[in-house]
Short mmCIF file of C-alpha atoms in Angstrom, two decimals:
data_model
loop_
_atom_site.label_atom_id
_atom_site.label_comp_id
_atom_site.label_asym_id
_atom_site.label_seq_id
_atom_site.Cartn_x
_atom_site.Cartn_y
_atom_site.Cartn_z
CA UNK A 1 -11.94 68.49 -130.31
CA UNK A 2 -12.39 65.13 -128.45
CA UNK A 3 -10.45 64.94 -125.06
CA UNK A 4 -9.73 61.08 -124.28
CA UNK A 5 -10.36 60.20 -121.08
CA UNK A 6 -7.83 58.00 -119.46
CA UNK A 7 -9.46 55.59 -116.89
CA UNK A 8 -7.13 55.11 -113.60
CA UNK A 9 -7.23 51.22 -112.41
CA UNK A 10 -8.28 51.41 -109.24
CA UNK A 11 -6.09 49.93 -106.03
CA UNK A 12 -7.49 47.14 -104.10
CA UNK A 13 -6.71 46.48 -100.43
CA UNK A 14 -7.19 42.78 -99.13
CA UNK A 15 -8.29 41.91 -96.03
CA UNK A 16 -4.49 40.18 -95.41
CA UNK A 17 -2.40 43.54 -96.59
CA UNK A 18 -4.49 45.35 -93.50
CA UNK A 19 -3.42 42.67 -91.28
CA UNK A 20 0.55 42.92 -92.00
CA UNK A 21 0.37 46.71 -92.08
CA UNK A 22 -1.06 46.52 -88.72
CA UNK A 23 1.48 44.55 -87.01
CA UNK A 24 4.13 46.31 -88.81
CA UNK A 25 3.27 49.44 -87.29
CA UNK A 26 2.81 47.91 -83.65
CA UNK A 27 6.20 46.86 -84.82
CA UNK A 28 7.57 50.03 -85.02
CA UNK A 29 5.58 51.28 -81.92
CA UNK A 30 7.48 49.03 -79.66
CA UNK A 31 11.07 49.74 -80.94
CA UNK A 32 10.43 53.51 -80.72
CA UNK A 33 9.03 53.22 -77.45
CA UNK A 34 11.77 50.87 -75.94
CA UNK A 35 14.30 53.35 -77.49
CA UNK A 36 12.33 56.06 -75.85
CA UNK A 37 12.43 54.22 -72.26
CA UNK A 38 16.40 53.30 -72.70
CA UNK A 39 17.32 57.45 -72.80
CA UNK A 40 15.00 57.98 -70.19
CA UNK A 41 16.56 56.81 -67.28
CA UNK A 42 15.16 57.33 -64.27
CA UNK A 43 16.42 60.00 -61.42
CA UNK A 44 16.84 58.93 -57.49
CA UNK A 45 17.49 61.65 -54.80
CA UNK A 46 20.80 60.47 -53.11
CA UNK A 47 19.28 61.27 -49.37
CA UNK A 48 16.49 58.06 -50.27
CA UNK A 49 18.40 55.55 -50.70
CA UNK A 50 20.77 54.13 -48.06
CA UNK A 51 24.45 53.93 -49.60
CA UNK A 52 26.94 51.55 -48.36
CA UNK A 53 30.41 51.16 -48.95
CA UNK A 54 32.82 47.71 -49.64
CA UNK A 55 35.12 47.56 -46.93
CA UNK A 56 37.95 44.99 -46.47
CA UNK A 57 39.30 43.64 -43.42
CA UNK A 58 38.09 40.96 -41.31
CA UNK A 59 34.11 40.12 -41.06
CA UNK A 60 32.10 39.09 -37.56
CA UNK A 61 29.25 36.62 -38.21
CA UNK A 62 26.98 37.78 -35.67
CA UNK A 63 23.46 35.88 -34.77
CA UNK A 64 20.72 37.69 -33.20
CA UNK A 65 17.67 37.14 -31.20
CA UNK A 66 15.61 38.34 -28.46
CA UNK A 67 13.98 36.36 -25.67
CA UNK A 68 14.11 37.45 -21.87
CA UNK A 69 16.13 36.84 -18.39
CA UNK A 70 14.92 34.29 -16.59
CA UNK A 71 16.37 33.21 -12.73
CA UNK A 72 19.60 30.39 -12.95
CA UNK A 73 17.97 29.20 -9.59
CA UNK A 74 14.20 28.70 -8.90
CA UNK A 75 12.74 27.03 -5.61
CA UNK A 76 9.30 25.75 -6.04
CA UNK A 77 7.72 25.89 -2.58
CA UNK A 78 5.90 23.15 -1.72
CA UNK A 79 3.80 21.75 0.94
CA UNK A 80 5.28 19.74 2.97
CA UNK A 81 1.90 18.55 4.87
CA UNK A 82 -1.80 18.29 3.55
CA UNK A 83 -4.31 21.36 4.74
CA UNK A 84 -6.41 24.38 4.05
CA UNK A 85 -4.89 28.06 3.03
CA UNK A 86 -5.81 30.14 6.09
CA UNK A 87 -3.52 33.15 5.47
CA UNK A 88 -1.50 34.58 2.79
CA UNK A 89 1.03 36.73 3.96
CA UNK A 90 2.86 37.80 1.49
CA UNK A 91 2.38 38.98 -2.00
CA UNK A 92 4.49 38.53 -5.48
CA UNK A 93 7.30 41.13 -6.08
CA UNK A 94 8.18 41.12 -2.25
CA UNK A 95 12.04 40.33 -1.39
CA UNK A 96 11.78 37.34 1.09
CA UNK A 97 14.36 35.55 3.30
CA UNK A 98 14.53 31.88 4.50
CA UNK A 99 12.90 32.39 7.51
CA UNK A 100 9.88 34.71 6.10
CA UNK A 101 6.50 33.02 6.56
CA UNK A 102 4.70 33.14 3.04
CA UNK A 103 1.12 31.49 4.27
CA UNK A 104 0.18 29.42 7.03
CA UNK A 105 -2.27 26.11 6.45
CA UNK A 106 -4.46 24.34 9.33
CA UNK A 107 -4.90 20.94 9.46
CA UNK A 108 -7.62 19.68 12.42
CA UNK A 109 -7.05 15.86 12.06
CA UNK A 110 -2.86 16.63 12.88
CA UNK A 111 -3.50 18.31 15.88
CA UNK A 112 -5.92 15.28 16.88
CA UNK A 113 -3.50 12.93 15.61
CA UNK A 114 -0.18 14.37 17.56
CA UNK A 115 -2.84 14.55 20.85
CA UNK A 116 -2.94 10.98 20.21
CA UNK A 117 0.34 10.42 19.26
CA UNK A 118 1.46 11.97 22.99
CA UNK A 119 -0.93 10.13 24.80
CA UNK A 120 0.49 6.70 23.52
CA UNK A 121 3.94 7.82 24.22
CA UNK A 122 3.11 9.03 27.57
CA UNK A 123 1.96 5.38 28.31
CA UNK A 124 4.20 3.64 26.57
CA UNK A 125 7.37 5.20 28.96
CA UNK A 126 5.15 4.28 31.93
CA UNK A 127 5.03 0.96 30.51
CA UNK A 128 8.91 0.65 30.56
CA UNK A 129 9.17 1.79 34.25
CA UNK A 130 7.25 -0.44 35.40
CA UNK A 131 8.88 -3.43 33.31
CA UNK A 132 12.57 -1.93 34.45
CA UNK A 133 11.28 -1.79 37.96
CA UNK A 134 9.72 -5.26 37.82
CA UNK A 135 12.85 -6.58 35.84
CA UNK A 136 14.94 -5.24 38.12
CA UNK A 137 13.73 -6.69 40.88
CA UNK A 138 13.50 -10.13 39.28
CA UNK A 139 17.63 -9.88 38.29
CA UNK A 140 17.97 -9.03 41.98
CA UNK A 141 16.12 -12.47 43.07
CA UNK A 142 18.53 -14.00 40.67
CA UNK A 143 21.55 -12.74 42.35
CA UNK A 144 20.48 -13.42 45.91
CA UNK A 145 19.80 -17.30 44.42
CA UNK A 146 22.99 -17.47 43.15
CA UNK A 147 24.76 -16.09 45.89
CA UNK A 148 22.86 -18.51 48.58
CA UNK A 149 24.07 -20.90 45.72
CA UNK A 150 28.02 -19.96 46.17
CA UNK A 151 27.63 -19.97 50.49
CA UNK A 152 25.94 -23.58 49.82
CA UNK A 153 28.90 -24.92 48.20
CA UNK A 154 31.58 -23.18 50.39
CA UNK A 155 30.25 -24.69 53.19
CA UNK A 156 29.79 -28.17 52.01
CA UNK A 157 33.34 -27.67 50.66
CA UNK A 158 34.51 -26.48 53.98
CA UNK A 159 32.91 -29.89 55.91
CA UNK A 160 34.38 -32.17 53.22
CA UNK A 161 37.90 -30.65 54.33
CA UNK A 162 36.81 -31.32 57.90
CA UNK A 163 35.55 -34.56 57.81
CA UNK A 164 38.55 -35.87 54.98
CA UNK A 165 41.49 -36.09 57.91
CA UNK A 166 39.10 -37.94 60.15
CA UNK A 167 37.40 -40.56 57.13
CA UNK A 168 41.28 -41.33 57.23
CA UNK A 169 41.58 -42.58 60.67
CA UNK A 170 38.09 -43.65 60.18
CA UNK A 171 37.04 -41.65 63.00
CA UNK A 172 34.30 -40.86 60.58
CA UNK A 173 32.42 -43.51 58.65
CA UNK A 174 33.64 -43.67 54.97
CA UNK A 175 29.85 -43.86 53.84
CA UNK A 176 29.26 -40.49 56.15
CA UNK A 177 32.07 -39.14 54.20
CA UNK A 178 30.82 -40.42 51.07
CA UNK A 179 27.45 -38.12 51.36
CA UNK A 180 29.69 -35.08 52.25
CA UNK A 181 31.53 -35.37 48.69
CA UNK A 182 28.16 -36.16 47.39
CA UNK A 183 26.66 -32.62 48.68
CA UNK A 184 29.67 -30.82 47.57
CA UNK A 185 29.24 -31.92 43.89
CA UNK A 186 25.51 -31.14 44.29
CA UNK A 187 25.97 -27.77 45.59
CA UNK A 188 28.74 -27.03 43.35
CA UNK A 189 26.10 -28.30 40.18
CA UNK A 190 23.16 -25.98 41.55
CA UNK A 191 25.68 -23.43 41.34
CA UNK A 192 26.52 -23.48 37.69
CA UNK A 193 23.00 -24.31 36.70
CA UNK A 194 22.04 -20.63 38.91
CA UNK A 195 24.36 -18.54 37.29
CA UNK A 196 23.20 -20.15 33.99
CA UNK A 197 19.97 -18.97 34.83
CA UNK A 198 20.92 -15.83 36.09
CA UNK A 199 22.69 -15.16 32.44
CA UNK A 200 19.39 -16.34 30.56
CA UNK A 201 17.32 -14.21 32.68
CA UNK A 202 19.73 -11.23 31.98
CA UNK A 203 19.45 -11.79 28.17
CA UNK A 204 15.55 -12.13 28.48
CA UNK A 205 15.36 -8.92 30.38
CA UNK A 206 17.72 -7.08 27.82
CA UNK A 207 15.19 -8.10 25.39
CA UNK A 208 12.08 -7.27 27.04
CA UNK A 209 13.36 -3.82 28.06
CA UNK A 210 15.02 -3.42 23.74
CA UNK A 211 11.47 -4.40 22.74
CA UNK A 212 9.39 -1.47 24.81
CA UNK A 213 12.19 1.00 24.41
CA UNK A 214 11.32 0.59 21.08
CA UNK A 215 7.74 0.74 21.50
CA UNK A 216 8.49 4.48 23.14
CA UNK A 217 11.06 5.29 20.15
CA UNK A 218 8.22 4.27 17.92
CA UNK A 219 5.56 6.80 19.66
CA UNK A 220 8.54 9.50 19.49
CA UNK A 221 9.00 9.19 16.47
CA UNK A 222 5.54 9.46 16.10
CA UNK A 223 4.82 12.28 18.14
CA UNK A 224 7.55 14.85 16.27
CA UNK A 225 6.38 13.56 12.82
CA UNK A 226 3.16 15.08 13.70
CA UNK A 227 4.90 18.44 15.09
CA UNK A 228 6.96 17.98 12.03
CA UNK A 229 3.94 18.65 10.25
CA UNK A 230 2.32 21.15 12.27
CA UNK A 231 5.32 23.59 11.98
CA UNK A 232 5.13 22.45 8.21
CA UNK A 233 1.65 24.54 7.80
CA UNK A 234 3.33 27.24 8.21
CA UNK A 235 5.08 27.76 4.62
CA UNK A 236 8.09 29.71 4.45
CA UNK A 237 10.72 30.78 1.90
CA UNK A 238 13.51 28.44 2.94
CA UNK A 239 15.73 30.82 0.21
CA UNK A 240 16.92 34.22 -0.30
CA UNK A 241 14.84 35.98 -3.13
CA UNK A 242 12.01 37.72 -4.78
CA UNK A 243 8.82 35.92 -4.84
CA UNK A 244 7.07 35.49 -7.85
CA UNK A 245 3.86 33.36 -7.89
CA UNK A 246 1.45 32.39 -5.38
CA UNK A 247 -0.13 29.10 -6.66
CA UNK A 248 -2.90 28.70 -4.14
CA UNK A 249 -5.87 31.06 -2.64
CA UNK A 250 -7.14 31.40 1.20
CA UNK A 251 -9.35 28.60 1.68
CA UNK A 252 -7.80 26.18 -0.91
CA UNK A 253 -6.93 22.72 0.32
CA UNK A 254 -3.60 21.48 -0.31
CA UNK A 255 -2.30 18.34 -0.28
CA UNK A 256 1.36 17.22 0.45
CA UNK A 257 3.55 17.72 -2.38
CA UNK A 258 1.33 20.80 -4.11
CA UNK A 259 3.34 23.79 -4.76
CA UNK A 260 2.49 26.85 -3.09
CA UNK A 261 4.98 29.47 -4.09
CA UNK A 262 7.53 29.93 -6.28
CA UNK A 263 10.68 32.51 -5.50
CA UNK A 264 13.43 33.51 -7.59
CA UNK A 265 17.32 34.76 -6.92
CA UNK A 266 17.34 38.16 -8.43
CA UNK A 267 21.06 38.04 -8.60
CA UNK A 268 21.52 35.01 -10.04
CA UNK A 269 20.31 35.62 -13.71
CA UNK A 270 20.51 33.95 -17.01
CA UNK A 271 19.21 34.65 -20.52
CA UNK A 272 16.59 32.94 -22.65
CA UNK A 273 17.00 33.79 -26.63
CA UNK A 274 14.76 32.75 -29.38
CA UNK A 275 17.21 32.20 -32.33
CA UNK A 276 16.09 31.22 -36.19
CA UNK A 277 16.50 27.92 -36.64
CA UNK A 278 18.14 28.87 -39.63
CA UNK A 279 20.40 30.97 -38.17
CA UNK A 280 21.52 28.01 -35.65
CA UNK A 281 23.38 25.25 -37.70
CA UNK A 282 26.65 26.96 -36.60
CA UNK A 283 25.97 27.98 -33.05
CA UNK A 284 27.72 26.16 -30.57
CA UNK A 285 28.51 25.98 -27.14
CA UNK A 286 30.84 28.48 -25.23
CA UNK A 287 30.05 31.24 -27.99
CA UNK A 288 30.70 34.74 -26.89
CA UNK A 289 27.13 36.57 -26.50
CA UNK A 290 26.72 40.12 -25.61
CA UNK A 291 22.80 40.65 -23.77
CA UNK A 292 21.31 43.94 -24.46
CA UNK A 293 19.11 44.90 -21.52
CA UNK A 294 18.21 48.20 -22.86
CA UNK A 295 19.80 49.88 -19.74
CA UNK A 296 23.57 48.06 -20.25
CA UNK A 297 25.54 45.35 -22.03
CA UNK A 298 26.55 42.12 -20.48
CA UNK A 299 28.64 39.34 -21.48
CA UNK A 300 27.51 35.84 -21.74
CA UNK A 301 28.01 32.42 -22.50
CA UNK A 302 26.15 29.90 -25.09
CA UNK A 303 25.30 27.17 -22.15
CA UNK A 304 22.73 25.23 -24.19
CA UNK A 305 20.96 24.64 -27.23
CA UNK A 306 17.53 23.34 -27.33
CA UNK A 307 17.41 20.27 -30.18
CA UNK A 308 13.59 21.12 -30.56
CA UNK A 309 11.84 23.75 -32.96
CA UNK A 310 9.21 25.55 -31.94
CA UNK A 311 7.37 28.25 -34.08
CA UNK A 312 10.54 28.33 -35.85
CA UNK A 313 12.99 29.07 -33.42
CA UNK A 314 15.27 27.44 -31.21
CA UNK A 315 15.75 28.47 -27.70
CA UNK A 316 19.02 29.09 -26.08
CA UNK A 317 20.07 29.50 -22.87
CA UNK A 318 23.05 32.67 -22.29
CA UNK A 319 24.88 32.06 -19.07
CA UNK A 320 25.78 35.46 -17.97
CA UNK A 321 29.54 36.26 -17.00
CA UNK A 322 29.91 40.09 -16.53
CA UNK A 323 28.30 42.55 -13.89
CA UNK A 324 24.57 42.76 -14.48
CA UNK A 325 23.41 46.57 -15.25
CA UNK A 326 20.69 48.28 -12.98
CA UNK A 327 17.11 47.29 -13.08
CA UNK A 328 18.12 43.79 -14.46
CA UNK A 329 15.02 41.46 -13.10
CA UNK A 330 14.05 38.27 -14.29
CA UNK A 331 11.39 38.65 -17.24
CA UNK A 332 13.06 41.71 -18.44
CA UNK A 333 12.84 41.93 -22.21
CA UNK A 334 16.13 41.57 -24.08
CA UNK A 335 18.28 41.34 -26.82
CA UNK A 336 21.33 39.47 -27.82
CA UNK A 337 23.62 39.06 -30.10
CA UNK A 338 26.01 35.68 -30.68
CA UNK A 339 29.62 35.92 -32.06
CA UNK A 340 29.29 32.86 -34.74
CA UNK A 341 32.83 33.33 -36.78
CA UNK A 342 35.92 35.99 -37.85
CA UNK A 343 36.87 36.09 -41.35
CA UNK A 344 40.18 37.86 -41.96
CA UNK A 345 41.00 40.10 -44.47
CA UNK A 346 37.23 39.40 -46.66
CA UNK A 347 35.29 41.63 -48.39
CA UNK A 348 32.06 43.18 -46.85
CA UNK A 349 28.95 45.56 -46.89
CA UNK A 350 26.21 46.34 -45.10
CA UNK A 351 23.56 43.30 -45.74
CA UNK A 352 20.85 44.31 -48.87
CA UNK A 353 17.43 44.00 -47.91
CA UNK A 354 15.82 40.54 -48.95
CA UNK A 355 19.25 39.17 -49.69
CA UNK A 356 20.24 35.53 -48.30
CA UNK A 357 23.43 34.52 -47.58
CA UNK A 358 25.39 32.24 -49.90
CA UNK A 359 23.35 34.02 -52.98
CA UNK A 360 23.24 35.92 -56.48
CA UNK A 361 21.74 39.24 -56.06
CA UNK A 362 22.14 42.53 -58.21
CA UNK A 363 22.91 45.64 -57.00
CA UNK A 364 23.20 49.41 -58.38
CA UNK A 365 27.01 50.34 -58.13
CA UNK A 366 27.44 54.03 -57.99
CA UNK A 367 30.10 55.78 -60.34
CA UNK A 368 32.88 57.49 -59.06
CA UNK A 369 31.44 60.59 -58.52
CA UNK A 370 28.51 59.55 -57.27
CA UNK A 371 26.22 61.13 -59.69
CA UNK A 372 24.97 57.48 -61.95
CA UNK A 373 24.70 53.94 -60.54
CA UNK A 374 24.71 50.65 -62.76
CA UNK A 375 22.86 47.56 -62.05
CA UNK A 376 25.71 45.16 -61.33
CA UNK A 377 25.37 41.50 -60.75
CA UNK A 378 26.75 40.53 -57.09
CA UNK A 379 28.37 36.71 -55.52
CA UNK A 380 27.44 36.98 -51.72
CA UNK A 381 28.96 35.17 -48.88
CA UNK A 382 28.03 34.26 -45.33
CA UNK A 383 25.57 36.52 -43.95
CA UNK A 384 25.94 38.00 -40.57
CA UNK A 385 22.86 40.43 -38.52
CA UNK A 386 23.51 43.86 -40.30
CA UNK A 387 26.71 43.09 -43.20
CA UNK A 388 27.33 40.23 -45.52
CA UNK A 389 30.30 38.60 -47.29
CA UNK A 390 31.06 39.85 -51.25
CA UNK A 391 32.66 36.86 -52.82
CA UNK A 392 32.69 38.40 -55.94
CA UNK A 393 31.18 41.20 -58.20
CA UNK A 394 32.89 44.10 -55.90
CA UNK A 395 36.06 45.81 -55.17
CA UNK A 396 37.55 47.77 -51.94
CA UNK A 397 36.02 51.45 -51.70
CA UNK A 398 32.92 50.42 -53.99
CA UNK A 399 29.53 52.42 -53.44
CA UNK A 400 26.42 49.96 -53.52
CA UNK A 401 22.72 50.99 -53.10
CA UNK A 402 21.80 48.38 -50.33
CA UNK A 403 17.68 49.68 -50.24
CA UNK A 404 15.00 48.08 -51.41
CA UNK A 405 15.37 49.27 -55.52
CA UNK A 406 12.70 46.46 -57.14
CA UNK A 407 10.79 49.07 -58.24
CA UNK A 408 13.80 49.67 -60.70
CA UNK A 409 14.49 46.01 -61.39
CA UNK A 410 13.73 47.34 -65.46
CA UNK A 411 16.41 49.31 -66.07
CA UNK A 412 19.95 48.69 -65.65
CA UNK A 413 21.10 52.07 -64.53
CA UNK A 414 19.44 55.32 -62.58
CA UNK A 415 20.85 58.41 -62.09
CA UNK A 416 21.62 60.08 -58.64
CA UNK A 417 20.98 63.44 -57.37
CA UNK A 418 21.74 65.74 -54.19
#
């Protein structure tokens, strides 16, 4: 008996039915595995992250920076005349006074030059007793010719009062009496033109005697400019402080106006903070700052802002208002904190890390018992050092992971362990 064979067709598979079942079953892949990652959520250990809580009430903006504490009142010490270091007496760190000598300078051509100076002056007052004595005895020739002057005229006036009774009996000749009225007029003219003379001499000797008075002021004047500058080499404090520099070395040479030493009033201290310059927009001046000096708080006083950047920062100067704390010196390392604004009754938490202020960020918001957090997108406010402003996204009593979570930024909750 003959079997028929029945021939099956056979099934071809193009090259373009491979290609669509291959991307159908990537296809598949992905959603299984994305449905996979969804129900695994990942687990975080409460104890490593830090957990803050949304607190109401009012909000300090608070700016911070460090810098150090510099003296309110330096005196450069300078020298006064040119010369050569000699000695250096004292060393930086040491209290000094006004009256403590700091380094002493020589100067050769001053001493020569006061020498001189003394000898000139020593002359020139010899010079003016001898022109007082010779004046002197020149006013007195004046008054003895004025004098012989007056006795001249008295007498010719007395012989014209003789001879005027007689002339008028003519028992004296009228041209006799003539020549006595005649003399009387000429002594009384001699007279007037001595004590004429006498007065010009008397101004002429006033102004020979001003002139070398002032010859021996000049040669005074001369003489303690140079002692002046003698005592100068010897440099001293001239305030109450600590020293600290020494600008110049034994055997330097100096000239007038170099500074020498600087010194510093220890208790007369003010701060120096380097500040963001973004964080300085709403500084301004009179702000209340509190200095950290590692050993003690102090209160302060914004005094001034500097308008230039440098390296990013600006620099401010802190006047300080309360008691300084032991060991407070100028360069002492420091930090401080500057009371920018308080906002009343605001929402707040401790500031995210890498969060800006006026921003969107998203943050994990922990349930109420603690045990799941979902990702939660936040408003923030102003910023301040260590808490910012919620605006919106939050409520009182919240729980927000504020730690660095971007290696979850995938998933949009975690759960939370003891």
């Amino acid at each position: 008996m003959d079997i028929p064979v029945v021939k099956t067709k056979k099934r071809i598979v193009t090259p373009s039915l491979k290609k669509g079942l291959l991307i159908g079953g990537l296809l598949i892949a992905v959603l299984f595995s994305t449905r996979f990652l969804d129900v695994a959520v990942p687990t975080v250990n409460q104890t490593d992250v830090w957990i803050s809580q949304v607190k109401q009430g009012e909000f300090v903006r608070e700016v911070r920076g460090v810098g150090v504490l510099v003296p309110s009142e330096i005196r450069w010490i300078a020298a006064a005349s040119a010369g050569r270091v000699e000695r250096i007496l004292v060393k930086p760190g040491a209290y000094v006074t006004n009256d403590t000598v700091i380094a002493e300078l020589s100067n050769p051509e001053l001493v020569s030059q006061l020498q001189q100076a003394i000898w000139e002056l020593d002359a020139a007052e010899a010079n003016l007793l001898a022109l007082e004595a010779q004046l002197q005895e020149q006013t007195l020739e004046q008054e003895l010719y004025v004098t012989q002057a007056k006795m001249a005229l008295e007498s010719a006036k007395l012989k014209e009062k003789a001879e005027r009774p007689l002339a008028e009996k003519n028992i004296v000749s009228a041209i006799d009496f003539a020549n006595t009225q005649l003399s009387t007029q000429q002594k009384q003219t001699e007279l007037a033109i001595r004590l004429k003379s006498q007065k010009r001499r008397a101004d002429v000797v006033e102004a020979k005697l001003i002139a070398e008075r002032a010859n021996v002021r000049k040669f005074k004047n001369m003489v303690n400019l140079f002692q002046t500058q003698i005592r100068a080499l010897t440099i001293t404090a001239d305030i109450e402080g600590v020293l600290q520099q020494i600008s110049v070395d034994v055997g330097q040479r100096i000239n007038v106006g170099g500074n020498i030493a600087r010194v510093a009033r220890p208790d007369s201290l003010m701060a120096e903070l380097q500040i963001q310059e973004n964080m300085v927009q709403d500084l301004q001046l009179d702000f209340p700052v509190t200095i950290d000096t590692r050993n003690g708080l102090v209160d302060g006083l914004v005094k001034r802002i500097d308008p230039r950047v440098q390296n990013g920062n600006v620099l401010i100067d802190v006047e300080l208002i309360g008691k300084l704390p032991k060991g407070a010196r100028p360069d002492l390392s420091v930090t401080g904190t500057i009371i920018v604004e308080n906002i009343p009754n605001t929402l707040y938490i401790d500031r995210p890390a890498g969060t800006a202020a006026l921003s969107e960020t998203r943050l994990f918001t922990l349930s109420a018992n603690q045990d799941f957090a979902e990702l939660r997108k936040i408003q923030l406010g102003k910023a301040s050092v260590s808490s910012i402003q919620v605006i919106a996204g939050l409520q009182d009593g919240d729980a927000v992971i504020v730690s660095d979570m971007s290696e979850f930024d995938q998933h949009s909750s975690i759960k939370i362990t003891q």
